[in-house]
Amino acid sequence: MKKVTGTSILKGIAIGRILFYQKREQQIKPVKVTDVRTEKKRYEEARKTAVLQLKELQKKAEKEVGPMDAGVFEAHAVMVEDEDYADSVLKIIETQQVNAEFAVAITGDDFFKMFSGMDDDFFKARAADVKDVSERLIDILSGKGNAGNLVNEPVIVVADELSPSETIQMDKGKLLGFVTRQGSANSHTAILAKTMDIPALIGVDIKKEWNGKTAIIDGYLGNLYIEPDKEIYNQMRAHLEEDQKAKALLRELRGKEDVTLDGKKIKLYANIGSVSDVASVLANDAAGIGLFRSEFLYLEAKDYPSEESQFQAYKAVAENMAGKEVIIRTLDIGADKQADYFQLEREENPAMGYRAIRICLEQPEIFKTQLRALLRASAFGNISIMYPMIISVEEVRKIKGIVESVKAELDAQEIPYGEFEQGIMIETPAAVMISDLLAEEVDFFSIGTNDLTQYILAIDRQNRKLDGIYDSHHPAVLRMIQMTVENGHKHGCQVGICGELAADPALTRTFLKMGIDELSVPPSLVLPIRKNIREMELGE
Ligand code: PEP
Ligand code: MG
């Protein structure tokens, strides 16, 4: 048995086999081959496998996020079967007598350059597709993988680093936990682990030879056991069973009100990142969805999601929540949430860079597509729309202007939409300081303590070295929350918290006393926080 330690993201136990997830090599090297025929056959086999994988992914996308990615995967399959592409690969293998991986890499590069150089947006967008298809073929040829495709049985994924887009693409039903060397406790990958309710450790000195071995994550103590001995195995199994019993006890709180012993009520909502998370929201009986991070739909996709596919996703969430409030945040991409097809430039300070609402206001066609989808979906449930990273009243007015123009478009086309509220994230110190002015513009605020903490304390939430001093309990953070509540309430604006701090039981009393109207937490923490609230007396 071997024991290593790391920083735990979620208190829980995971027992299973390790899948070592290796990112693709940056540089594919040419290797001389003598048997050209066999090499060509390897390529033909890889092509068939890629088509099968893409068909599977298409089915999965249809099931999990509606027809969201389906079309894209179909397009990728067509590209894999494209004869010009295949001819180029086979020719390179033959004339240069090189390995298929290298021939694919060269062909992929050539096609990428050709598409991205075209003077037509449709073909430009195909450049990202061709890159993706080439990477898939290389993965298959080199036996590596895309954990999203490889996970066929429940596994603990071990990786050097996992990006939010890699994590969201994994099959949640088959992911027992993950362990990484890199990553910070406040990153979106960590937040996704909490939303998915899977134990995760970061900062672990991982080893490739663990692949295939049985392991246990002890998320209470931050330990990882490789090939655990009988004693540890039995101990952890018992712990896991206790956890399951405790969860069963908490389930008795379903259907109960979120109210303190002395009658103070609060709305207890849940955060989600995809349509499939709604099942967990319902199972844990949240009163609504306080934050749907819509950018994860974009991270799951291989190209800009269409209006129709977004509409289907938002409609599915609204309908499944059956009249309960669903707050959908518009695209908050950038910083650690990157999708290749946006082709965002590398920045010195991405957290303070071109991201979120800044992209939407600069590229209104992307924003309008999302708004049309949101408005159309509002006819099918209780949807509210929320805008991220706000720093000024002017931004909010511009947004409202765009929303009005989208409404006018829909009216002209006689496309129905429902009533919806509009709110903003309060996650910059600027927004806090002008929250009295902002409150006059919108229906609600939701405080994003993850970003707010990083900007107030000038601590990069992505930097693991600073996790120890990233202190969301800092008096400056708490004072800013208090100020936001007071300013919001003075101007008739509801105030919630959807950052991770909302789920911190040590602060539930403080938030209730401040007068916070709503807390939105990972689905699995709704019932523990409900228990906390119901056992509390504020004594006012
Ligand atoms: C936040 O910043 O607190 C927040 C909820 O948004 P995100 O974590 O997605 O940046
Ligand atoms: Mg944020």
Coordinates of C-alpha atoms and ligand atoms in Angstrom, one line a residue:
M1 CA 0.0 0.0 0.0
K2 CA 1.2 3.5 -0.7
K3 CA -0.3 6.7 0.9
V4 CA 0.1 10.2 -0.5
T5 CA -1.6 13.4 0.6
G6 CA -3.1 16.4 -1.1
T7 CA -5.6 19.2 -0.6
S8 CA -9.2 17.9 -0.4
I9 CA -12.0 19.7 -2.3
L10 CA -14.9 17.7 -1.0
K11 CA -15.4 15.6 2.1
G12 CA -16.2 12.2 0.9
I13 CA -14.7 8.7 0.1
A14 CA -14.2 7.3 -3.3
I15 CA -13.0 3.7 -3.9
G16 CA -12.2 2.4 -7.4
R17 CA -9.6 1.8 -10.1
I18 CA -7.3 4.6 -11.3
L19 CA -7.4 5.9 -14.8
F20 CA -4.3 7.9 -15.5
Y21 CA -5.3 10.6 -17.9
Q22 CA -2.6 12.0 -20.0
K23 CA -2.9 15.1 -22.0
R24 CA -1.9 15.0 -25.6
E25 CA 1.7 15.5 -26.6
Q26 CA 2.2 19.1 -27.8
Q27 CA 4.6 18.0 -30.5
I28 CA 4.1 14.8 -32.5
K29 CA 7.5 13.5 -33.7
P30 CA 8.1 11.7 -37.0
V31 CA 9.1 8.0 -36.6
K32 CA 10.4 6.1 -39.6
V33 CA 8.4 3.1 -40.5
T34 CA 9.4 0.2 -42.8
D35 CA 6.0 -1.4 -43.2
V36 CA 4.0 1.3 -44.9
R37 CA 1.0 -1.0 -45.5
T38 CA 0.6 -1.8 -41.8
E39 CA 0.9 1.9 -41.0
K40 CA -1.8 2.8 -43.5
K41 CA -4.0 0.0 -42.0
R42 CA -3.5 1.5 -38.5
Y43 CA -4.8 4.8 -39.8
E44 CA -7.8 3.2 -41.4
E45 CA -8.6 1.4 -38.1
A46 CA -8.2 4.7 -36.2
R47 CA -10.6 6.3 -38.6
K48 CA -13.3 3.7 -37.9
T49 CA -12.8 4.0 -34.1
A50 CA -13.1 7.8 -34.3
V51 CA -16.4 7.5 -36.2
L52 CA -17.7 5.1 -33.6
Q53 CA -16.6 7.4 -30.7
L54 CA -18.2 10.4 -32.4
K55 CA -21.5 8.5 -32.8
E56 CA -21.4 7.6 -29.1
L57 CA -20.6 11.2 -28.1
Q58 CA -23.5 12.4 -30.3
K59 CA -25.9 10.1 -28.5
K60 CA -24.5 11.2 -25.1
A61 CA -24.8 14.9 -26.0
E62 CA -28.4 14.4 -27.2
K63 CA -29.3 12.7 -23.9
E64 CA -27.4 15.0 -21.5
V65 CA -27.6 18.5 -22.9
G66 CA -30.4 18.1 -25.5
P67 CA -29.4 18.2 -29.1
M68 CA -26.7 20.7 -28.0
D69 CA -23.5 19.1 -29.4
A70 CA -25.1 16.5 -31.5
G71 CA -24.7 18.3 -34.8
V72 CA -21.1 19.1 -34.1
F73 CA -20.2 15.5 -33.4
E74 CA -21.9 14.5 -36.6
A75 CA -20.0 17.1 -38.5
H76 CA -16.8 15.8 -37.0
A77 CA -17.6 12.3 -38.1
V78 CA -18.1 13.6 -41.6
M79 CA -14.7 15.2 -41.4
V80 CA -13.0 12.0 -40.3
E81 CA -14.5 10.3 -43.3
D82 CA -13.5 13.1 -45.7
E83 CA -11.5 11.7 -48.6
D84 CA -9.2 14.7 -49.2
Y85 CA -8.1 14.5 -45.6
A86 CA -7.6 10.7 -45.7
D87 CA -5.7 11.0 -49.0
S88 CA -3.3 13.5 -47.6
V89 CA -2.6 11.3 -44.5
L90 CA -2.0 8.2 -46.6
K91 CA 0.2 10.0 -49.1
I92 CA 2.4 11.4 -46.3
I93 CA 2.7 7.9 -44.7
E94 CA 3.7 6.5 -48.1
T95 CA 6.0 9.1 -49.5
Q96 CA 7.8 10.0 -46.2
Q97 CA 7.6 6.5 -44.7
V98 CA 6.5 8.0 -41.3
N99 CA 4.1 7.0 -38.5
A100 CA 0.4 7.7 -38.9
E101 CA 0.4 10.0 -35.9
F102 CA 2.8 12.3 -37.7
A103 CA 1.0 12.2 -41.0
V104 CA -2.3 13.1 -39.2
A105 CA -0.6 16.0 -37.4
I106 CA 0.8 17.4 -40.6
T107 CA -2.5 17.0 -42.4
G108 CA -4.4 18.5 -39.5
D109 CA -2.1 21.5 -39.5
D110 CA -2.4 22.0 -43.3
F111 CA -6.2 21.8 -43.1
F112 CA -6.3 24.1 -40.1
K113 CA -4.3 26.8 -41.9
M114 CA -6.3 26.4 -45.0
F115 CA -9.7 26.9 -43.1
S116 CA -8.6 29.6 -40.8
G117 CA -7.2 31.6 -43.7
M118 CA -10.5 31.6 -45.5
D119 CA -12.5 34.8 -45.8
D120 CA -15.8 33.2 -44.6
D121 CA -16.9 32.7 -41.0
F122 CA -18.4 29.3 -41.6
F123 CA -15.1 27.9 -42.9
K124 CA -13.1 29.8 -40.3
A125 CA -15.1 27.9 -37.6
R126 CA -14.3 24.6 -39.3
A127 CA -10.6 25.2 -38.4
A128 CA -11.3 24.4 -34.8
D129 CA -13.2 21.2 -35.9
V130 CA -10.4 20.0 -38.0
K131 CA -8.0 20.5 -35.1
D132 CA -10.3 18.5 -32.8
V133 CA -10.7 15.7 -35.3
S134 CA -6.9 15.4 -35.8
E135 CA -6.3 15.3 -32.1
R136 CA -8.9 12.6 -31.7
L137 CA -7.2 10.5 -34.4
I138 CA -3.8 11.0 -32.8
D139 CA -5.2 10.0 -29.4
I140 CA -6.6 6.8 -30.8
L141 CA -3.4 6.0 -32.7
S142 CA -1.2 6.6 -29.7
G143 CA -3.6 4.9 -27.2
K144 CA -4.1 8.0 -25.2
G145 CA -7.1 9.7 -24.3
N146 CA -9.6 12.1 -23.8
A147 CA -10.9 10.9 -20.5
G148 CA -14.4 11.9 -21.7
N149 CA -14.3 9.0 -24.1
L150 CA -12.1 6.6 -22.3
V151 CA -14.1 6.3 -19.1
N152 CA -16.2 3.1 -19.6
E153 CA -16.4 2.0 -16.1
P154 CA -16.4 4.0 -12.8
V155 CA -12.9 5.2 -12.2
I156 CA -10.8 7.6 -10.2
V157 CA -9.2 9.9 -12.7
V158 CA -5.6 10.9 -12.0
A159 CA -4.1 13.7 -14.0
D160 CA -1.5 16.4 -13.9
E161 CA -4.1 19.0 -14.5
L162 CA -7.8 19.1 -15.5
S163 CA -9.3 22.1 -17.1
P164 CA -13.0 22.9 -16.6
S165 CA -13.8 21.9 -20.2
E166 CA -12.1 18.5 -19.7
T167 CA -13.9 17.9 -16.5
I168 CA -17.4 18.8 -17.8
Q169 CA -16.9 16.5 -20.7
M170 CA -16.4 13.4 -18.5
D171 CA -19.2 11.1 -17.9
K172 CA -20.5 12.0 -14.5
G173 CA -21.9 8.6 -13.9
K174 CA -18.5 7.0 -14.3
L175 CA -16.4 9.4 -12.4
L176 CA -15.8 8.3 -8.8
G177 CA -13.3 11.1 -8.0
F178 CA -10.2 12.8 -9.3
V179 CA -6.7 13.5 -8.2
T180 CA -4.5 16.2 -9.8
R181 CA -1.0 17.6 -9.3
Q182 CA -2.0 21.1 -10.3
G183 CA -5.1 23.2 -9.6
S184 CA -6.4 25.4 -6.9
A185 CA -9.2 25.0 -4.3
N186 CA -11.1 28.0 -5.8
S187 CA -10.8 27.0 -9.5
H188 CA -13.8 26.1 -11.6
T189 CA -12.5 22.5 -11.8
A190 CA -12.8 22.3 -8.0
I191 CA -16.2 24.0 -8.1
L192 CA -17.3 21.4 -10.7
A193 CA -16.2 18.6 -8.4
K194 CA -18.4 20.0 -5.7
T195 CA -21.4 20.4 -8.0
M196 CA -20.9 16.8 -9.2
D197 CA -20.5 15.7 -5.6
I198 CA -17.3 13.7 -6.2
P199 CA -14.3 13.6 -3.9
A200 CA -11.2 15.3 -5.4
L201 CA -7.7 16.0 -4.3
I202 CA -5.3 18.5 -5.7
G203 CA -1.6 19.1 -5.1
V204 CA -0.8 15.3 -5.2
D205 CA 2.5 14.0 -6.4
I206 CA 0.9 11.7 -9.0
K207 CA 2.6 8.7 -10.7
K208 CA 1.9 7.2 -14.1
E209 CA 2.4 3.7 -12.8
W210 CA -0.7 4.0 -10.7
N211 CA -2.8 3.5 -13.8
G212 CA -5.2 0.5 -13.4
K213 CA -4.5 0.1 -9.7
T214 CA -7.2 0.1 -7.0
A215 CA -7.2 3.3 -4.9
I216 CA -9.1 5.2 -2.2
I217 CA -9.6 8.9 -1.9
D218 CA -10.2 10.0 1.7
G219 CA -11.6 13.5 1.2
Y220 CA -11.9 14.0 4.9
L221 CA -8.1 13.8 5.6
G222 CA -6.8 14.6 2.1
N223 CA -5.3 11.1 1.7
L224 CA -5.0 8.9 -1.4
Y225 CA -4.2 5.2 -0.8
I226 CA -2.9 3.2 -3.7
E227 CA -3.5 -0.6 -3.4
P228 CA -4.9 -0.1 0.1
D229 CA -4.3 -2.9 2.6
K230 CA -7.2 -4.8 4.1
E231 CA -7.4 -2.7 7.3
I232 CA -7.6 0.7 5.4
Y233 CA -9.9 -0.8 2.8
N234 CA -12.4 -2.0 5.5
Q235 CA -12.0 1.3 7.5
M236 CA -12.8 3.4 4.4
R237 CA -15.6 1.1 3.3
A238 CA -17.2 1.6 6.7
H239 CA -16.7 5.3 6.4
L240 CA -18.4 5.3 3.0
E241 CA -21.4 3.4 4.4
E242 CA -21.6 5.9 7.3
D243 CA -21.7 8.7 4.8
Q244 CA -24.4 7.0 2.9
K245 CA -26.5 6.6 6.1
A246 CA -25.9 10.3 7.0
K247 CA -27.1 11.2 3.5
A248 CA -30.2 9.0 3.9
L249 CA -31.0 10.8 7.2
L250 CA -30.6 14.2 5.5
R251 CA -33.1 13.1 2.9
E252 CA -35.8 13.2 5.6
L253 CA -35.4 17.0 5.4
R254 CA -36.7 17.0 1.8
G255 CA -40.0 18.9 1.6
K256 CA -39.2 20.9 4.8
E257 CA -39.0 24.6 4.9
D258 CA -35.8 26.6 5.1
V259 CA -36.7 28.5 8.3
T260 CA -34.9 29.1 11.6
L261 CA -36.3 28.0 15.0
D262 CA -37.4 31.6 15.5
G263 CA -39.1 31.9 12.1
K264 CA -36.6 33.6 9.8
K265 CA -37.0 32.2 6.3
I266 CA -34.5 32.1 3.5
K267 CA -34.5 30.8 -0.1
L268 CA -32.1 27.9 -0.4
Y269 CA -31.2 27.3 -4.0
A270 CA -28.6 25.2 -5.9
N271 CA -25.9 25.9 -8.4
I272 CA -25.6 23.9 -11.6
G273 CA -23.3 23.7 -14.6
S274 CA -25.4 21.5 -17.0
V275 CA -28.8 20.3 -17.7
S276 CA -28.1 16.9 -16.2
D277 CA -27.3 18.5 -12.8
V278 CA -31.1 19.3 -12.4
A279 CA -31.6 15.7 -11.3
S280 CA -29.5 16.3 -8.3
V281 CA -31.2 19.7 -7.6
L282 CA -34.5 17.9 -7.5
A283 CA -33.2 14.9 -5.4
N284 CA -31.9 17.4 -2.9
D285 CA -35.0 19.5 -2.9
A286 CA -33.5 22.9 -3.6
A287 CA -36.2 25.6 -3.8
G288 CA -34.7 26.9 -7.0
I289 CA -31.6 27.3 -9.1
G290 CA -29.6 30.3 -8.0
L291 CA -26.8 30.0 -10.6
F292 CA -26.8 28.0 -13.8
R293 CA -23.3 28.6 -15.1
S294 CA -24.3 28.7 -18.8
E295 CA -20.7 28.9 -20.0
F296 CA -20.3 25.2 -19.3
L297 CA -22.7 24.6 -22.2
Y298 CA -20.2 26.4 -24.3
L299 CA -17.3 24.5 -22.8
E300 CA -19.0 21.2 -23.6
A301 CA -19.5 22.2 -27.2
K302 CA -17.0 22.1 -29.9
D303 CA -18.3 25.2 -31.6
Y304 CA -20.5 28.1 -30.7
P305 CA -23.8 26.5 -29.5
S306 CA -26.7 27.5 -31.7
E307 CA -29.7 29.4 -30.5
E308 CA -31.9 26.3 -30.9
S309 CA -29.6 24.0 -28.9
Q310 CA -29.3 26.6 -26.1
F311 CA -33.0 27.1 -26.1
Q312 CA -33.6 23.4 -25.7
A313 CA -31.1 23.3 -22.8
Y314 CA -32.7 26.3 -20.9
K315 CA -36.2 25.0 -21.6
A316 CA -35.4 21.6 -20.3
V317 CA -34.1 23.1 -17.0
A318 CA -37.0 25.4 -16.7
E319 CA -39.6 22.7 -17.4
N320 CA -37.9 20.2 -15.0
M321 CA -37.9 22.8 -12.2
A322 CA -41.7 23.1 -12.7
G323 CA -42.2 26.7 -11.9
K324 CA -39.4 27.1 -9.3
E325 CA -37.1 30.0 -10.1
V326 CA -34.1 29.3 -12.4
I327 CA -31.5 32.0 -12.5
I328 CA -29.4 31.5 -15.6
R329 CA -26.2 33.5 -15.8
T330 CA -25.2 34.6 -19.3
L331 CA -21.9 33.5 -20.7
D332 CA -19.0 33.9 -18.2
I333 CA -16.2 32.6 -20.4
G334 CA -12.5 33.6 -20.1
A335 CA -9.9 33.3 -17.4
D336 CA -9.8 29.5 -16.5
K337 CA -12.8 28.8 -18.6
Q338 CA -11.5 28.5 -22.2
A339 CA -13.1 27.1 -25.3
D340 CA -10.7 26.8 -28.3
Y341 CA -13.3 28.1 -30.8
F342 CA -13.5 31.5 -29.1
Q343 CA -9.8 31.9 -30.1
L344 CA -9.2 34.2 -27.1
E345 CA -5.7 35.6 -27.0
R346 CA -3.3 34.7 -24.1
E347 CA -3.4 37.5 -21.6
E348 CA -1.1 38.6 -18.8
N349 CA -4.0 38.9 -16.3
P350 CA -6.8 36.8 -17.6
A351 CA -8.9 37.1 -14.4
M352 CA -8.9 40.9 -15.0
G353 CA -9.0 40.5 -18.8
Y354 CA -11.3 40.0 -21.7
R355 CA -14.0 37.8 -20.2
A356 CA -17.6 37.4 -19.4
I357 CA -19.9 40.4 -20.1
R358 CA -16.9 42.2 -21.6
I359 CA -16.9 39.6 -24.4
C360 CA -20.7 39.7 -24.7
L361 CA -20.8 43.5 -25.1
E362 CA -17.9 43.5 -27.6
Q363 CA -19.4 40.7 -29.6
P364 CA -23.1 41.3 -29.4
E365 CA -24.0 38.6 -32.0
I366 CA -22.8 35.9 -29.5
F367 CA -24.7 37.6 -26.7
K368 CA -27.9 38.1 -28.7
T369 CA -28.0 34.4 -29.7
Q370 CA -27.9 33.5 -26.0
L371 CA -30.5 36.1 -25.1
R372 CA -32.9 34.9 -27.8
A373 CA -32.5 31.4 -26.5
L374 CA -33.1 32.5 -22.9
L375 CA -36.1 34.7 -23.7
R376 CA -37.7 31.9 -25.8
A377 CA -37.1 29.5 -22.9
S378 CA -38.7 31.9 -20.5
A379 CA -42.1 31.0 -22.0
F380 CA -41.7 27.5 -20.5
G381 CA -40.9 28.2 -16.8
N382 CA -39.7 30.7 -14.2
I383 CA -36.4 32.0 -15.7
S384 CA -34.4 34.9 -14.4
I385 CA -31.4 36.2 -16.3
M386 CA -28.2 37.3 -14.6
Y387 CA -25.2 39.1 -15.9
P388 CA -21.6 38.4 -14.7
M389 CA -18.6 40.7 -13.9
I390 CA -20.5 44.0 -13.9
I391 CA -18.5 47.1 -13.0
S392 CA -20.7 50.0 -14.0
V393 CA -24.2 51.3 -14.5
E394 CA -23.4 52.0 -18.2
E395 CA -22.8 48.3 -18.8
V396 CA -26.2 47.4 -17.2
R397 CA -27.9 50.0 -19.3
K398 CA -26.2 48.7 -22.5
I399 CA -27.3 45.1 -21.6
K400 CA -30.9 46.2 -21.0
G401 CA -30.8 48.0 -24.4
I402 CA -29.7 44.8 -26.1
V403 CA -32.4 42.8 -24.2
E404 CA -35.0 45.3 -25.5
S405 CA -33.8 44.9 -29.0
V406 CA -34.0 41.1 -28.8
K407 CA -37.5 41.5 -27.4
A408 CA -38.5 43.7 -30.4
E409 CA -37.0 41.1 -32.8
L410 CA -39.0 38.3 -31.2
D411 CA -42.1 40.4 -31.2
A412 CA -41.7 41.1 -34.9
Q413 CA -41.3 37.4 -35.6
E414 CA -44.2 36.6 -33.3
I415 CA -42.1 34.4 -31.2
P416 CA -43.4 34.1 -27.6
Y417 CA -41.4 34.8 -24.5
G418 CA -42.4 35.0 -20.8
E419 CA -41.9 37.5 -18.0
F420 CA -38.4 37.4 -16.6
E421 CA -36.4 39.2 -14.0
Q422 CA -33.0 40.6 -14.6
G423 CA -30.2 40.7 -12.1
I424 CA -26.4 41.0 -11.8
M425 CA -23.6 39.3 -10.1
I426 CA -21.9 41.4 -7.5
E427 CA -18.4 40.1 -7.8
T428 CA -16.2 43.1 -8.3
P429 CA -15.4 45.7 -5.6
A430 CA -16.6 48.4 -8.1
A431 CA -20.1 46.8 -8.2
V432 CA -20.2 46.7 -4.4
M433 CA -19.3 50.3 -4.0
I434 CA -21.9 51.5 -6.5
S435 CA -24.5 48.8 -5.4
D436 CA -27.0 51.6 -4.5
L437 CA -26.9 52.8 -8.1
L438 CA -26.9 49.4 -9.6
A439 CA -29.9 48.4 -7.4
E440 CA -32.0 50.9 -9.2
E441 CA -31.4 49.2 -12.5
V442 CA -32.1 45.6 -11.7
D443 CA -34.4 43.2 -9.9
F444 CA -31.8 41.2 -7.9
F445 CA -28.2 40.9 -7.0
S446 CA -26.3 37.6 -6.5
I447 CA -22.9 38.0 -4.7
G448 CA -20.2 36.0 -6.4
T449 CA -17.8 35.6 -3.4
N450 CA -15.3 33.5 -5.4
D451 CA -14.3 36.4 -7.7
L452 CA -15.2 39.1 -5.1
T453 CA -12.7 37.6 -2.7
Q454 CA -10.0 37.4 -5.3
Y455 CA -10.5 41.0 -6.3
I456 CA -10.8 42.4 -2.8
L457 CA -7.8 40.6 -1.5
A458 CA -5.8 40.8 -4.8
I459 CA -5.3 37.0 -4.6
D460 CA -5.5 35.0 -7.8
R461 CA -8.0 32.3 -7.1
Q462 CA -6.1 30.0 -9.6
N463 CA -2.9 30.1 -7.7
R464 CA -2.6 27.1 -5.4
K465 CA 0.3 28.7 -3.5
L466 CA -2.1 31.4 -2.2
D467 CA -4.9 29.0 -1.2
G468 CA -3.9 29.4 2.4
I469 CA -4.4 33.2 2.4
Y470 CA -7.4 33.3 0.1
D471 CA -9.7 34.1 3.0
S472 CA -13.3 34.6 2.2
H473 CA -14.0 35.3 5.9
H474 CA -11.7 38.4 5.7
P475 CA -13.5 41.3 7.3
A476 CA -13.2 43.3 4.0
V477 CA -15.2 40.6 2.2
L478 CA -17.9 40.4 5.0
R479 CA -18.2 44.2 5.1
M480 CA -18.7 44.3 1.3
I481 CA -21.4 41.6 1.5
Q482 CA -23.1 43.6 4.3
M483 CA -22.9 46.8 2.2
T484 CA -24.4 45.1 -0.8
V485 CA -27.3 43.8 1.2
E486 CA -28.0 47.2 2.7
N487 CA -27.8 49.0 -0.6
G488 CA -29.8 46.3 -2.4
H489 CA -32.6 46.3 0.2
K490 CA -32.8 50.1 0.3
H491 CA -33.7 50.1 -3.4
G492 CA -36.0 47.1 -3.4
C493 CA -33.5 44.7 -4.8
Q494 CA -33.3 41.0 -3.5
V495 CA -29.8 39.9 -2.5
G496 CA -28.5 36.4 -2.7
I497 CA -25.0 34.7 -2.6
C498 CA -24.0 32.1 -5.2
G499 CA -20.3 32.0 -4.6
E500 CA -18.9 29.0 -2.7
L501 CA -19.1 30.9 0.6
A502 CA -22.9 30.5 0.5
A503 CA -22.3 26.9 1.5
D504 CA -20.0 27.6 4.4
P505 CA -21.9 26.5 7.5
A506 CA -19.8 28.7 9.7
L507 CA -21.3 31.7 8.1
T508 CA -25.0 30.7 7.7
R509 CA -26.0 32.6 10.9
T510 CA -24.0 35.7 9.8
F511 CA -25.7 35.7 6.4
L512 CA -29.2 35.3 7.9
K513 CA -28.5 38.1 10.4
M514 CA -27.3 40.3 7.5
G515 CA -30.7 39.8 5.8
I516 CA -29.5 37.8 2.8
D517 CA -32.6 36.6 0.9
E518 CA -31.2 33.6 -0.9
L519 CA -28.2 31.2 -0.6
S520 CA -27.3 29.1 -3.6
V521 CA -25.0 26.1 -2.9
P522 CA -23.8 22.9 -4.6
P523 CA -26.9 20.5 -4.8
S524 CA -25.4 18.0 -2.4
L525 CA -25.0 20.8 0.3
V526 CA -28.7 21.9 0.2
L527 CA -29.8 19.5 2.9
P528 CA -26.8 20.0 5.2
I529 CA -27.4 23.7 5.1
R530 CA -31.1 23.2 5.6
K531 CA -30.4 21.2 8.7
N532 CA -28.1 24.0 9.9
I533 CA -30.8 26.6 9.4
R534 CA -33.6 24.6 11.0
E535 CA -31.6 24.1 14.1
M536 CA -30.6 27.7 14.5
E537 CA -32.1 30.5 16.6
L538 CA -31.1 34.1 15.5
G539 CA -32.4 35.6 18.7
E540 CA -33.4 39.0 17.4
Ligands
PEP1 C1 -18.3 33.8 -8.1 O1 -17.4 34.4 -8.7 O2 -18.4 33.7 -6.9 C2 -19.2 33.0 -9.0 C3 -20.3 32.4 -8.4 O3 -18.9 32.8 -10.3 P1 -17.7 31.8 -10.8 O4 -17.2 31.0 -9.6 O5 -18.3 31.0 -11.9 O6 -16.7 32.8 -11.3
MG2 MG -17.4 34.8 -10.8

